[in-house]
Amino acid sequence: MRRRLTSFDKVPALLWDDWRWQLRNRITTLDELWRVVPPDESETERLRHVVAQFPLSITPYYASLIDFDDRQCPIRRQVVPSIEEIEDSGGVEDPLGEVEQSPVQNVIQIYPDRVALTAVKQCPVFCRFCFRKRLFSTAREGAGCGLEKSIEYIRGTPQIKDVLVTGGDPLIASDSFLERLLKSLRSIPHVEIIRIGTRAPVVLPQRITPGLCAILSRYHPLWVNTHFNHPKEITPEAQEACDKLSRAGIPLGNQSVLLKGVNDDPDTMRELVRGLVRMRVRPYYLFQCHLVRGTRHFRTTIEQGLRISGALRGHVSGIANPLFVVDTPDGKVPVLPRRGLKRREGDFVVLETFRGTEWREYNPT
Ligand SMILES: *Cc1c(COP(=O)(O)O)cnc(C)c1O
Ligand code: SF4
């Protein structure tokens, strides 16, 4: 399916559908950008400063999803730079203290039994709200820097049962790199599950090739968590990518970030989670947006997040409910609506339902 996209209109399907072509033709300058999205010409000079600090990168595919007639387009808002990024002097660069929580290069360990392995420091698209925004500037660093040491650390730490391969976006790497990485992780007897966190199905669905699926399926149990934020991202291409992964036996989850002006209302979120389960992707987490320098304009309050997650519960399938979490330096903290257990009355507890009614459940001590 092709959309309104001026300078890419004549690209043959054979190239358009090739993920390497998509990567080679990423939009990385404002001049290229204004050829494919409605320009913000009056701001171009100031935006140059933004891009100098936080680089720009958008795949032609993802750019093609931007609605030309809508300045507030939720796709545009996620990837087109905004001057608000440099007007934000608050926030910190590394809100999770990941630099300190790293026992060895590329490994972040908060929990005793699982680690995040930042295997690849690049992404096909730079999301303007990214909490690893500090890494954008070093984003040209090659895949796999110091990875041998990271893997040796995991091999020498038998408590680690679960390795979450993240980034950047690991699926920007080549098949052969991924195969080598998965093979060495699988050769560690105590690593029970491997998880990959990737935005590829959303921003570069062409990456999910039969060859890649064949590789991934050799290292089961392997789970993939992806990152859809808005129902407009659920395109036929994205559906096909998720379908291929599912057929390779990979359970799919989704982590969204709550973003002002993108998905911070119950209707959008309901549409998103329904679309996800229709393509067999289980909503897993809904994150509160971090206080990272340059992302203030995306932040909503935790109370707003609670209202939204409360508006899902009972109104969409149980399997379509993500857990609303705040990520802290000490791990993810679920924030639940104050429904449920209200109080005890003698031999009963009083429960509040999604309808707002109270139910007295017999529950003698
Ligand atoms: C999110 C995260 C994990 C995985 O957490 P789950 O709740 O198991 O999905 C592991 N390590 C780090 C450092 C993380 O940030
Ligand atoms: S794909 Fe993930 S890591 Fe990469 S820029 Fe987007 S949010 Fe950040």
PDB file of C-alpha atoms and ligand atoms in Angstrom, residues 96 98 108-111 114-116 131-132 162 164 195 225 255 284-285 287 327 331-332, ligand 1:
ATOM      1  CA  LEU A  96      17.349   5.451  34.952  1.00  0.00           C
ATOM      2  CA  GLU A  98      21.736   3.093  33.380  1.00  0.00           C
ATOM      3  CA  ILE A 108      22.217  -3.177  32.353  1.00  0.00           C
ATOM      4  CA  GLN A 109      21.293  -5.174  35.408  1.00  0.00           C
ATOM      5  CA  ILE A 110      18.634  -4.130  37.875  1.00  0.00           C
ATOM      6  CA  TYR A 111      17.007  -7.473  38.587  1.00  0.00           C
ATOM      7  CA  ARG A 114      17.500 -10.839  34.041  1.00  0.00           C
ATOM      8  CA  VAL A 115      19.514  -8.259  32.149  1.00  0.00           C
ATOM      9  CA  ALA A 116      19.108  -5.879  29.278  1.00  0.00           C
ATOM     10  CA  PHE A 131      14.688   7.873  26.832  1.00  0.00           C
ATOM     11  CA  ARG A 132      18.033   6.801  25.442  1.00  0.00           C
ATOM     12  CA  ASP A 162      16.493 -14.107  30.841  1.00  0.00           C
ATOM     13  CA  LEU A 164      16.553  -8.950  26.883  1.00  0.00           C
ATOM     14  CA  ARG A 195      13.800 -11.584  24.408  1.00  0.00           C
ATOM     15  CA  ASN A 225       8.452  -7.182  22.273  1.00  0.00           C
ATOM     16  CA  GLN A 255       5.352  -1.801  24.951  1.00  0.00           C
ATOM     17  CA  TYR A 284       2.411  -5.768  27.743  1.00  0.00           C
ATOM     18  CA  TYR A 285       3.472  -2.428  29.208  1.00  0.00           C
ATOM     19  CA  PHE A 287       5.139   3.330  30.100  1.00  0.00           C
ATOM     20  CA  ASP A 327      10.313   2.782  35.059  1.00  0.00           C
ATOM     21  CA  GLY A 331      12.983  -1.399  38.142  1.00  0.00           C
ATOM     22  CA  LYS A 332       9.505  -1.036  36.736  1.00  0.00           C
TER      23      LYS A 332
HETATM   24  C1  LIG B   1      12.655  -3.653  31.548  1.00  0.00           C
HETATM   25  C2  LIG B   1      13.884  -4.274  31.946  1.00  0.00           C
HETATM   26  C3  LIG B   1      13.958  -5.663  32.105  1.00  0.00           C
HETATM   27  C4  LIG B   1      12.804  -6.585  31.829  1.00  0.00           C
HETATM   28  O1  LIG B   1      11.755  -6.330  32.700  1.00  0.00           O
HETATM   29  P1  LIG B   1      10.430  -7.247  32.638  1.00  0.00           P
HETATM   30  O2  LIG B   1       9.530  -6.589  33.627  1.00  0.00           O
HETATM   31  O3  LIG B   1      10.835  -8.625  33.007  1.00  0.00           O
HETATM   32  O4  LIG B   1       9.907  -7.182  31.245  1.00  0.00           O
HETATM   33  C5  LIG B   1      15.154  -6.201  32.523  1.00  0.00           C
HETATM   34  N1  LIG B   1      16.223  -5.424  32.775  1.00  0.00           N
HETATM   35  C6  LIG B   1      16.170  -4.085  32.635  1.00  0.00           C
HETATM   36  C7  LIG B   1      17.381  -3.303  32.926  1.00  0.00           C
HETATM   37  C8  LIG B   1      15.005  -3.466  32.216  1.00  0.00           C
HETATM   38  O5  LIG B   1      14.975  -2.156  32.064  1.00  0.00           O
END
